[in-house]
Coordinates of C-alpha atoms and ligand atoms in Angstrom, one line a residue:
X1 CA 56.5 141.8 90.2
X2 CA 57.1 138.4 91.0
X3 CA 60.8 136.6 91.4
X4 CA 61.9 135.3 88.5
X5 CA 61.1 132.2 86.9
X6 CA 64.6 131.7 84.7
X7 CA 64.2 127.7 83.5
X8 CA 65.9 128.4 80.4
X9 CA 69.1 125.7 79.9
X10 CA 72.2 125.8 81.1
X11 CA 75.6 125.6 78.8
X12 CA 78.8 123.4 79.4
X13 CA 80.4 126.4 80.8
X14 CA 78.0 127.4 83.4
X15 CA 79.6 125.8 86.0
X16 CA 81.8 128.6 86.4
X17 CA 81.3 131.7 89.3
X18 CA 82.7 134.4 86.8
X19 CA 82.4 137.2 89.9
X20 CA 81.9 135.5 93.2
X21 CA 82.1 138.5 95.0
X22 CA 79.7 140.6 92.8
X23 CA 76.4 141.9 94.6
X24 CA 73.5 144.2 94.0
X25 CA 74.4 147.5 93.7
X26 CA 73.8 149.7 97.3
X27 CA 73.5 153.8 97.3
X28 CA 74.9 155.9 94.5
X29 CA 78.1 155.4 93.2
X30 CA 80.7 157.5 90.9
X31 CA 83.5 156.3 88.7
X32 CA 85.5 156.8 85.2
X33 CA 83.8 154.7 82.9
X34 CA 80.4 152.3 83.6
X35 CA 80.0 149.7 81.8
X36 CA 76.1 148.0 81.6
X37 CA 76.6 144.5 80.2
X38 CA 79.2 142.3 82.0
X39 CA 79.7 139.6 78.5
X40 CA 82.8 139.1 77.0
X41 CA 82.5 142.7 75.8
X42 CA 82.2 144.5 78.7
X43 CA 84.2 143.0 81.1
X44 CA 87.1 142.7 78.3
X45 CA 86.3 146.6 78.1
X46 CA 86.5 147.1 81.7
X47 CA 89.9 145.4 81.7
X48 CA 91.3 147.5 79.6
X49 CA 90.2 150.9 81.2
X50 CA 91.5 149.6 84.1
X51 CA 94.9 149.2 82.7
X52 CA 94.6 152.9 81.8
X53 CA 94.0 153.7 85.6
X54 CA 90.3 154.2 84.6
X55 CA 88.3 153.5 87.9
X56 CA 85.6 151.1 86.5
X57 CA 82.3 149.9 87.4
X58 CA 80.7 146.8 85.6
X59 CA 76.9 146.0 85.9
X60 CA 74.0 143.5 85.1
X61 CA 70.9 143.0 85.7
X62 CA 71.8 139.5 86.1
X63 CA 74.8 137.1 87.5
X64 CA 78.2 138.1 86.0
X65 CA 78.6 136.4 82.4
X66 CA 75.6 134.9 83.4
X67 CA 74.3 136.2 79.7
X68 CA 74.6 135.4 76.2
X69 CA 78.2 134.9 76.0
X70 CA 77.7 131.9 78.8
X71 CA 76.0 130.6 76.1
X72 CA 78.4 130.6 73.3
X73 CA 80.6 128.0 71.6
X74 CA 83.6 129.4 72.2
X75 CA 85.7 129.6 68.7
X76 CA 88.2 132.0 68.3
X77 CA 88.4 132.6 64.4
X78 CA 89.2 135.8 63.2
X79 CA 87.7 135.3 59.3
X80 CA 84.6 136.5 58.7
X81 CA 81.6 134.2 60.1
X82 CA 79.3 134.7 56.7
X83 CA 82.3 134.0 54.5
X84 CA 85.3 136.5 53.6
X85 CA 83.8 136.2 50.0
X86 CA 80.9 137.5 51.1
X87 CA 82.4 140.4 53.2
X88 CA 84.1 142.0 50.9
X89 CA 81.5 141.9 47.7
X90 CA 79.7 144.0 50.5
X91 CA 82.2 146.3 52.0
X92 CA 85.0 146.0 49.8
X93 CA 88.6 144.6 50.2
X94 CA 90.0 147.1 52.3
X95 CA 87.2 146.7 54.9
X96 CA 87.3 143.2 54.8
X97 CA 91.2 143.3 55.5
X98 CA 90.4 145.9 58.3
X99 CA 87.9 143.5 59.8
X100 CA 90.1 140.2 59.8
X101 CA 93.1 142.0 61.6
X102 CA 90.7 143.1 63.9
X103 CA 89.4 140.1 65.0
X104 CA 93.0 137.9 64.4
X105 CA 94.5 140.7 67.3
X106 CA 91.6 140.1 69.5
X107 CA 92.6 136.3 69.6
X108 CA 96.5 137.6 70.1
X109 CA 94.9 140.0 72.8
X110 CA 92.9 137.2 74.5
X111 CA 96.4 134.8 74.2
X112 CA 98.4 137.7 75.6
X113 CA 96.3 138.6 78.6
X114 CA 95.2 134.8 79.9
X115 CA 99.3 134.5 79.9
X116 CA 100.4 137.7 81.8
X117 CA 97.1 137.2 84.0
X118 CA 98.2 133.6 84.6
X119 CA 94.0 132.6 83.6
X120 CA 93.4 129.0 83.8
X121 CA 90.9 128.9 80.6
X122 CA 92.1 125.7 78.5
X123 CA 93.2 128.9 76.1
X124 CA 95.1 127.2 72.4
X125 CA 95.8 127.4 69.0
X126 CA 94.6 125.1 66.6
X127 CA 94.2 124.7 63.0
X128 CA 90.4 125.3 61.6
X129 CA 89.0 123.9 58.5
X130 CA 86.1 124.9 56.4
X131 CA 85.1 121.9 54.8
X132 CA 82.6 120.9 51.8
X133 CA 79.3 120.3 53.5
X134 CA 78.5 116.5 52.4
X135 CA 76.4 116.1 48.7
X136 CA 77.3 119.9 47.9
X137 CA 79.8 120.6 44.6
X138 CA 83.2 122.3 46.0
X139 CA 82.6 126.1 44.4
X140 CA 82.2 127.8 48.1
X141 CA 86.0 126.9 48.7
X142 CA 87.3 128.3 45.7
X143 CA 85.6 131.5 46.2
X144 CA 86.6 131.6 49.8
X145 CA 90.3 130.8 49.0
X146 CA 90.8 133.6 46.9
X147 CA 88.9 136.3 48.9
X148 CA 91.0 134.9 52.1
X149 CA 94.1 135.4 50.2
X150 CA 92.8 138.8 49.5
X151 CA 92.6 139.7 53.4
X152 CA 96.4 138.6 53.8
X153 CA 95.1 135.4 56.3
X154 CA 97.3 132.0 55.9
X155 CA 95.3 129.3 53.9
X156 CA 95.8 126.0 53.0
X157 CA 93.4 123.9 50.6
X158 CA 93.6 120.5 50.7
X159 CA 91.8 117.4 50.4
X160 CA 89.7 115.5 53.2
X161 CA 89.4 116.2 57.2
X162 CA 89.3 113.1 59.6
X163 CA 85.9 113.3 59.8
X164 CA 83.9 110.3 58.5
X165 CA 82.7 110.3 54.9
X166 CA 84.7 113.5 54.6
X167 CA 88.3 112.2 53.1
X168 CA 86.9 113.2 49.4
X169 CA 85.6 116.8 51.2
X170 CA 87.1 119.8 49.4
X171 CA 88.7 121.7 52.5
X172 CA 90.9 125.4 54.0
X173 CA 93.0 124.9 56.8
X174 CA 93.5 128.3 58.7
X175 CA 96.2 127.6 60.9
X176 CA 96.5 129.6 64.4
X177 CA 92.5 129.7 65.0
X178 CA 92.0 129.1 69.0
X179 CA 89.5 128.1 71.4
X180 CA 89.4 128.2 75.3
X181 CA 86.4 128.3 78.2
X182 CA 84.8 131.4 78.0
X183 CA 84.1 131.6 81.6
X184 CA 87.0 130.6 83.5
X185 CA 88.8 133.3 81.2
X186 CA 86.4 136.0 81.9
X187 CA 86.9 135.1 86.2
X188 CA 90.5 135.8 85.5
X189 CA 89.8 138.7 84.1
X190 CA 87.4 140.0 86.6
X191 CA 89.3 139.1 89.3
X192 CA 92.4 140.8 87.5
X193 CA 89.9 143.7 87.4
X194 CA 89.1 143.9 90.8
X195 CA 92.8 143.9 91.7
X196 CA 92.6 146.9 90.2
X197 CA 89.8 148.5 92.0
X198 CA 87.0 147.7 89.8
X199 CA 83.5 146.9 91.1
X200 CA 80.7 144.4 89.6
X201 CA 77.5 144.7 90.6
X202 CA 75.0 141.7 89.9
X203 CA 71.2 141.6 90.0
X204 CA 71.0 145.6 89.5
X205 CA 68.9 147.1 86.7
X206 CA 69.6 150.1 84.3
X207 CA 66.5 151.4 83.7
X208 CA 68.0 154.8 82.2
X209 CA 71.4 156.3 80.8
X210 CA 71.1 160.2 80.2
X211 CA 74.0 162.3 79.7
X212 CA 75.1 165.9 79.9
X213 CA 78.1 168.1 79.5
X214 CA 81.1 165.9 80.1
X215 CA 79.0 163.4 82.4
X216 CA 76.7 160.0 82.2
X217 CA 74.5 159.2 84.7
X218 CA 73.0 155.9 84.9
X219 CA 70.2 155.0 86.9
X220 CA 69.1 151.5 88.3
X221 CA 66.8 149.8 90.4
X222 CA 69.5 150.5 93.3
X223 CA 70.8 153.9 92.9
X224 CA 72.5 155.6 90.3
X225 CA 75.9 155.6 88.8
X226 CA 78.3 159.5 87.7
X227 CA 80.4 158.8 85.3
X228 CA 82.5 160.5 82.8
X229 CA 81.5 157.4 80.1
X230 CA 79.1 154.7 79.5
X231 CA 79.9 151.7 77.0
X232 CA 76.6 149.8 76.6
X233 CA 77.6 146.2 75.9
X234 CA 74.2 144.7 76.9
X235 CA 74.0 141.8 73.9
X236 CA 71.3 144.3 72.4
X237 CA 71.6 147.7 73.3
X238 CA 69.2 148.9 76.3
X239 CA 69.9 152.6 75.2
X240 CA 68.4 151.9 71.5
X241 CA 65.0 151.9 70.5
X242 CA 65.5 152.1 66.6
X243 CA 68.9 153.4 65.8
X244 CA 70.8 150.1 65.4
X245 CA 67.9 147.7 65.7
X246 CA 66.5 147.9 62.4
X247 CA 70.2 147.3 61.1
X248 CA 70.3 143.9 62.7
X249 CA 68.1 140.6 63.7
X250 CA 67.9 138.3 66.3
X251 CA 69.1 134.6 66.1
X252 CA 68.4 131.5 67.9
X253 CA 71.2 129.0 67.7
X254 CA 71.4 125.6 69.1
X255 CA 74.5 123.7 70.3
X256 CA 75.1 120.2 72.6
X257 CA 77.6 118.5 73.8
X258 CA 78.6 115.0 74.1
X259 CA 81.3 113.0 75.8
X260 CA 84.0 111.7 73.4
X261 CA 87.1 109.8 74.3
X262 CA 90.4 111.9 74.2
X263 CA 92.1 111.7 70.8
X264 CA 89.1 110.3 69.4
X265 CA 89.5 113.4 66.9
X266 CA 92.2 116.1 66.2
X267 CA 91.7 119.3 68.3
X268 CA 90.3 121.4 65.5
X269 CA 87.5 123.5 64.5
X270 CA 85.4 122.0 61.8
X271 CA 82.9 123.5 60.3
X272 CA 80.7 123.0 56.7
X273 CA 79.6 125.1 53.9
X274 CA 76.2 124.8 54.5
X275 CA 74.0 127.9 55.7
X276 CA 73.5 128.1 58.7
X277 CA 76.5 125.7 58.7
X278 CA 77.3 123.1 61.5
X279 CA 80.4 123.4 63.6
X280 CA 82.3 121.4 66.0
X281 CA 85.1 121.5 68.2
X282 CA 86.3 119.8 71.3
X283 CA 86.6 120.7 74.9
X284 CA 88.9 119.3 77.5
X285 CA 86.8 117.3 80.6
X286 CA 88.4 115.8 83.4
X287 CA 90.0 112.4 83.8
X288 CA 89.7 110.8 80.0
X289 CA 86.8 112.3 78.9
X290 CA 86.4 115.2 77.1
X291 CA 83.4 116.9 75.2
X292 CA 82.2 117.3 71.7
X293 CA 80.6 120.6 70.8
X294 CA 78.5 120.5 68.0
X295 CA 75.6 123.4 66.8
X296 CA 74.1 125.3 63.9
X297 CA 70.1 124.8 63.1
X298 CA 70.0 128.6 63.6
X299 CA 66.5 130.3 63.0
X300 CA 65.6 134.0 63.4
X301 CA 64.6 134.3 66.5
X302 CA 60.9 133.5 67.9
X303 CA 60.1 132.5 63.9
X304 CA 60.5 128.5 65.2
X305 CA 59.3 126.6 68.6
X306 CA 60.9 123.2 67.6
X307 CA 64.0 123.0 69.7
X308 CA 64.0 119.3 69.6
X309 CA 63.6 118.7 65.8
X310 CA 66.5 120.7 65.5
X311 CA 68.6 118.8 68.4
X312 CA 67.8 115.7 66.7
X313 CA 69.0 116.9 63.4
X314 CA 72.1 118.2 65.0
X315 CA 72.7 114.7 66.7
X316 CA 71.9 112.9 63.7
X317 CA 74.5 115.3 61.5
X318 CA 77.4 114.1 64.3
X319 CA 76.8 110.7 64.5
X320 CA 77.2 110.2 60.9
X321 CA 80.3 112.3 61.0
X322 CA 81.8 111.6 64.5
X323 CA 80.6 108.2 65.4
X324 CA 82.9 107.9 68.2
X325 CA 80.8 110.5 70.1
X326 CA 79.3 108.8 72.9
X327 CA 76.1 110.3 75.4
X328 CA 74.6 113.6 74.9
X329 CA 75.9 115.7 78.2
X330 CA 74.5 119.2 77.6
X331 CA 71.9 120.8 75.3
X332 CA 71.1 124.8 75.3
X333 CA 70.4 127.4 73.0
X334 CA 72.3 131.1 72.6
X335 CA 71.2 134.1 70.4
X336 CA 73.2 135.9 67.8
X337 CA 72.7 139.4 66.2
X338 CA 73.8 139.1 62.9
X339 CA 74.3 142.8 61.3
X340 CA 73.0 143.7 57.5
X341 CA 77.0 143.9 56.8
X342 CA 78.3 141.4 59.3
X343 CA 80.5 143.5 61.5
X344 CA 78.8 144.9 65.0
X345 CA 78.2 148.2 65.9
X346 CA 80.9 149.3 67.8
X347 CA 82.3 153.1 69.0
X348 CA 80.1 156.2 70.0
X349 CA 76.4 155.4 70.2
X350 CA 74.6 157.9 67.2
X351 CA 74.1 160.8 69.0
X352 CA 76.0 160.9 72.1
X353 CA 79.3 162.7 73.1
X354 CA 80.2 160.0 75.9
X355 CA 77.9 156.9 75.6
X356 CA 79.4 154.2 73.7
X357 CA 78.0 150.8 71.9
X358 CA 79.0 147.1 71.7
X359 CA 76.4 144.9 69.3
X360 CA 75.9 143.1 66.6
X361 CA 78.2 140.3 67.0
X362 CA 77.3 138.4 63.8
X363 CA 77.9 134.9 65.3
X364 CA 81.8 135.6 66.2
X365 CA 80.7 137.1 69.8
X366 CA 84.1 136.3 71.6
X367 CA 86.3 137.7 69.0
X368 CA 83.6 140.7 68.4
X369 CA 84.0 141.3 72.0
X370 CA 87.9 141.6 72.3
X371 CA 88.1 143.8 69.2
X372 CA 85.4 146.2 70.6
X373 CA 87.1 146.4 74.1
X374 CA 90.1 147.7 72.1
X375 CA 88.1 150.3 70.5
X376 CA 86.0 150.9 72.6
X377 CA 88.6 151.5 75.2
X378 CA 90.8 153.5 72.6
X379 CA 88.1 155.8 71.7
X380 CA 87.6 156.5 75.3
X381 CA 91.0 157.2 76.2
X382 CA 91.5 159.4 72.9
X383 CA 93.6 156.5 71.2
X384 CA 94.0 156.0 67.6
X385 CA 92.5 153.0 66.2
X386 CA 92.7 151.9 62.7
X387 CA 89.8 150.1 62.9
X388 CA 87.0 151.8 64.0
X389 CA 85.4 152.7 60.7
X390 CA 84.9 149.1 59.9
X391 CA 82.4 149.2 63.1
X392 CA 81.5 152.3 63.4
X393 CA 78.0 152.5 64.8
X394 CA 76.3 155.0 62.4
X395 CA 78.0 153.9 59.1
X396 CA 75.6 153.8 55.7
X397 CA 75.6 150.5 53.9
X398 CA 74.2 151.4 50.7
X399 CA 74.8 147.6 49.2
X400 CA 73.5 145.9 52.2
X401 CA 69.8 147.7 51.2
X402 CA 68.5 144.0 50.4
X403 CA 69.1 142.5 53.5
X404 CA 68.0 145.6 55.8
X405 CA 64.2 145.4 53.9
X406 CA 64.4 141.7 54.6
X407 CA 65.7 142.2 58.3
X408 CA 62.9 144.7 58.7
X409 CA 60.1 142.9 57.2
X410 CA 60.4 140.6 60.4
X411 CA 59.2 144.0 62.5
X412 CA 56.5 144.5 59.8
X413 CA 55.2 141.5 60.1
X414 CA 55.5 141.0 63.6
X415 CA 52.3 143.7 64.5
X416 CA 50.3 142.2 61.9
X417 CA 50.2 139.1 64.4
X418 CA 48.0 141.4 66.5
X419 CA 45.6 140.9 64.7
X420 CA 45.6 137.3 64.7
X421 CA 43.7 135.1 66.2
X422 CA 45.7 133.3 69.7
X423 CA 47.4 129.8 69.7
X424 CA 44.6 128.9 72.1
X425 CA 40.6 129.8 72.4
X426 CA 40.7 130.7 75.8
X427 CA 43.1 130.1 78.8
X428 CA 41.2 127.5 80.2
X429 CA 42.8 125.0 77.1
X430 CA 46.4 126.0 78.5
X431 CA 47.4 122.3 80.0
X432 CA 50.2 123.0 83.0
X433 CA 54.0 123.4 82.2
X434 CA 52.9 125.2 78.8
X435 CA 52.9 128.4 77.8
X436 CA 51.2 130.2 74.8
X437 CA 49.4 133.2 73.4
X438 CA 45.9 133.6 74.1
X439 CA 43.2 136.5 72.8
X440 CA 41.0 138.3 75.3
X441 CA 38.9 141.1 73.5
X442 CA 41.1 143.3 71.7
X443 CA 44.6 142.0 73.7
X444 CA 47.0 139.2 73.3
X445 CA 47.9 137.7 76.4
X446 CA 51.6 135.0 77.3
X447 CA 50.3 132.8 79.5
X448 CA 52.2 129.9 81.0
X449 CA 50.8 127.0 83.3
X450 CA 53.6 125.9 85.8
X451 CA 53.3 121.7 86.8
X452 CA 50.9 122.6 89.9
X453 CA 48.4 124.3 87.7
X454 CA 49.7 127.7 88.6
X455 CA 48.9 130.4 85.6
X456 CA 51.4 133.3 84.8
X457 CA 49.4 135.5 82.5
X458 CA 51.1 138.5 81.3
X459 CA 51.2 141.1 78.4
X460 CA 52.0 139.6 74.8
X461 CA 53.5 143.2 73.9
X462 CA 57.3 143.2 74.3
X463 CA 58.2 145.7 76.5
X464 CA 61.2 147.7 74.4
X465 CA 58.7 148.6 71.0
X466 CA 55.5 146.5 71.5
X467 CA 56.1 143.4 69.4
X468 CA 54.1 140.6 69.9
X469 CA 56.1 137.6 71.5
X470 CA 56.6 134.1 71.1
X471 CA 56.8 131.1 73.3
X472 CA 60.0 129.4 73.7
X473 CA 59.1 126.1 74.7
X474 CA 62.8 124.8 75.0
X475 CA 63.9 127.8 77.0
X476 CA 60.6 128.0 79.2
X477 CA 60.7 131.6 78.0
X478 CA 59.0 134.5 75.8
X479 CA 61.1 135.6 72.4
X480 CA 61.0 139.1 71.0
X481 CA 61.2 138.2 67.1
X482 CA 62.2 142.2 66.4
X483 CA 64.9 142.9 68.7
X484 CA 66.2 140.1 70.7
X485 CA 64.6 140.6 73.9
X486 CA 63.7 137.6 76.2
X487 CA 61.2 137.3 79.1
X488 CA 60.5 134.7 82.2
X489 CA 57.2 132.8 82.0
X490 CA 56.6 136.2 85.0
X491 CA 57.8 138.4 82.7
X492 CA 61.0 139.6 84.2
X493 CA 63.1 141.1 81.6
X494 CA 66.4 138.2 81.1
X495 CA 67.7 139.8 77.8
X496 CA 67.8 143.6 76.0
X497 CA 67.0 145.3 74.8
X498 CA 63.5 145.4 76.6
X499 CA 64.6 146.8 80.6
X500 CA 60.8 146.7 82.1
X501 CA 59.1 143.3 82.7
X502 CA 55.2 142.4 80.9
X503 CA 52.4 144.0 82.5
X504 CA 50.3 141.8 84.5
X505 CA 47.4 140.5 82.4
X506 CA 43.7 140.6 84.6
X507 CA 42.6 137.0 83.2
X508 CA 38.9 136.9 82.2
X509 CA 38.3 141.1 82.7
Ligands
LIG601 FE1 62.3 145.4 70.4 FE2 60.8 143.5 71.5 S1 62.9 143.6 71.4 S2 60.1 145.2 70.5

């Protein structure tokens, strides 16, 4: 296997060493609780264990944070991504209550802890308004004020947000939303961590988690790891190969960032009606500058390949809105897992005793995250939690029956490509820094051209069920349309739920 080639972009908040002391695991190791995954998720999971006294280990096959939650946008809003409305003409009112309280007291948990951990993360409240996407007629606010009321969240309609062209906008105000960096928060929170004796272990992959009475045993490239639990929090879940996946789907979403002048807008989250809608908020720079965060032009995942259409559509959307945002600084793309009923999958993986699950996120990964380390972490410790049926990992969703087929069909259709002819005749068309699928005889091949003329030709089949992957030309990288998993142009494994890298493909055999 060859080092990996990661080219894919890097966020606004990438600039930050989330565990600076974090290696690759060496020898066996024993502890309370392991936790494979080290997002917001896990390492807000590992903090909490280690309150307990649990002795914790946190590990990833890559940096620490360096995964999809480096990649987010950072909102903290505890109402229900895909609409309240929505939520509870799925699961009901009660539910839909459950759900909000859950994610409102992971923002008061994330408040609470950057304050008695003393975290430098730019943590605040702020109001956020869901406002009437432009040339659209006002009925999605209506609905949404009532089923809001319904949950018991504060809600204001008005009229107009200082955006441009939006004064008319029908708008809610949810006070008390927040926003912070992701990844100075989540180095406080390691650090506070290893003050208490837990370890992180970087660049160290699980490649198997077995359990038998009373124990978990985790194995990796470097040794293995005893444990009395596991709580998989790896984005998608290594430890699934059909369980959970064909209750969720894969998402690309774009965002970008430009420099705006402080107080050019209020510090607020905006976002539309439209679906997928656009967002923004701000972020504070140094000196005078900050940044404007803007994204949306989500598409399931490995389904497009046109990254810059989308940017450009995204930059044309802000400049009508925001026009005093000045130069685009950043530009990168994140995945979401949006469940059939959008709450994740969180609690005891189906069919284990002492392996638990953290996915699904549904496009609210931070707040997702918090609210799973608290019942994750309760669960573990034999805590009551009220709201553990709204996640629970093996619940039936009857209702949700449309969307599962529709979710599912992307699977279906996804081997029937197989049998399709490849994006190019033969490899020899492949111009350098390009990748894309080629036939040979009855195989698909991903092959990829580096600047010097260099080809990377590997296996087409996904590595976690055998789907057939797509090119990534933004991210220099291979997309798993079924599940979510990501590969380098050498086919290193950079996202689950796939753990092996692609075969090497014999060119011209
Ligand atoms: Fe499941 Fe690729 S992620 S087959």
């Amino acid at each position: 296997m060859t080092p990996s080639l990661d080219r894919r972009s890097r966020s606004l908040w990438m600039t930050v060493d989330v565990a600076p002391n974090a290696r690759a695991m060496e020898g066996d190791q024993s502890c309370d609780v392991v936790v494979v995954g080290s997002g917001i998720a896990g390492i807000s999971t590992a903090y909490e264990l280690a309150l307990e006294g649990q002795r914790v280990i946190v590990v990833d096959r890559g940096p620490i944070a360096g995964g999809i939650t480096a990649r987010t946008s950072a909102h903290l809003a505890p109402l229900c991504d895909d609409l309240t409305s929505a939520m509870i003409r799925l699961r009901g009112e009660d539910t839909a209550k459950l759900f909000y309280e859950s994610q409102a007291a992971a923002v008061d948990r994330i408040e609470e802890i950057q304050k008695k951990e003393e975290i430098s993360c730019d943590f605040r409240r702020l109001d956020g308004y869901l406002f009437q996407a432009l040339n659209t007629d006002s009925a999605i606010i209506d609905d949404e004020l009532e089923a809001v009321r319904k949950v018991g969240a504060p809600v204001h309609r008005l009229v107009g947000v200082p955006l441009r062209h939006c004064k008319d906008q029908h708008v809610l105000r949810y006070p008390r939303q927040g926003t912070f960096h992701p990844l100075k928060y989540l180095a406080g929170l390691a650090a506070a961590i290893e003050s208490k004796n837990g370890r992180f272990y970087a660049g160290t992959v699980v490649q198997r988690i077995e359990e038998s009475e009373g124990a978990v045993t985790v194995t990796t490239d470097r040794g293995t790891i005893s444990a009395q639990a596991a709580v998989v929090a790896s984005n998608s879940p290594v430890i699934d190969r059909f369980a959970l996946h064909t209750k969720m789907a894969p998402y690309r979403t774009y965002a970008m960032a430009f420099a705006i002048k402080r107080d050019a807008i209020p510090d607020a989250l905006y976002w539309d009606t439209l679906d997928p809608y656009h967002y923004v908020r701000l972020q504070p720079g140094d000196g005078r500058s900050d940044f404007l965060i803007v994204g949306g032009a989500d598409h399931k995942t490995g389904e497009a390949d046109d990254a810059d259409v989308r940017f450009e559509a995204l930059e044309a959307w802000t400049r009508n809105l925001i026009p005093a945002a000045q130069e685009v600084t950043h530009r990168w793309s994140g995945q979401v897992l949006d469940t059939i009923d959008y709450a994740g999958f969180i609690g005891r993986n189906p069919g284990s005793r002492n392996i638990y699950v953290h996915t699904g996120d549904s496009g609210q990964g931070i707040t997702h995250g918090v609210a799973g380390s608290l019942i994750n972490s309760a669960l573990i410790l034999g805590h009551k939690t009220k709201w553990a049926d709204v996640y629970e990992p093996s619940r039936k969703t009857p209702s949700g029956i449309g969307n599962f087929l529709s979710e599912n069909a992307t699977a279906v259709k996804n081997f029937a490509e197989y049998l399709a002819p490849g994006e190019l005749s033969s490899i020899e068309e492949l111009k350098p820094d390009h990748g894309a699928i080629v036939r040979q005889g009855l195989s698909k091949i991903a092959a990829w051209r580096d600047v010097s003329g260099r080809l990377y030709a590997r296996s087409a089949a996904c590595t976690h069920v055998g789907c057939h992957l797509h090119w990534n030309s933004f991210e220099t990288c291979w997309d798993c349309p079924c599940h979510g998993s990501h590969f380098a142009v050498d086919g290193t494994a950079l996202n689950a739920p796939a753990i092996t890298p692609l075969a090497e493909a014999k060119v011209g055999g």
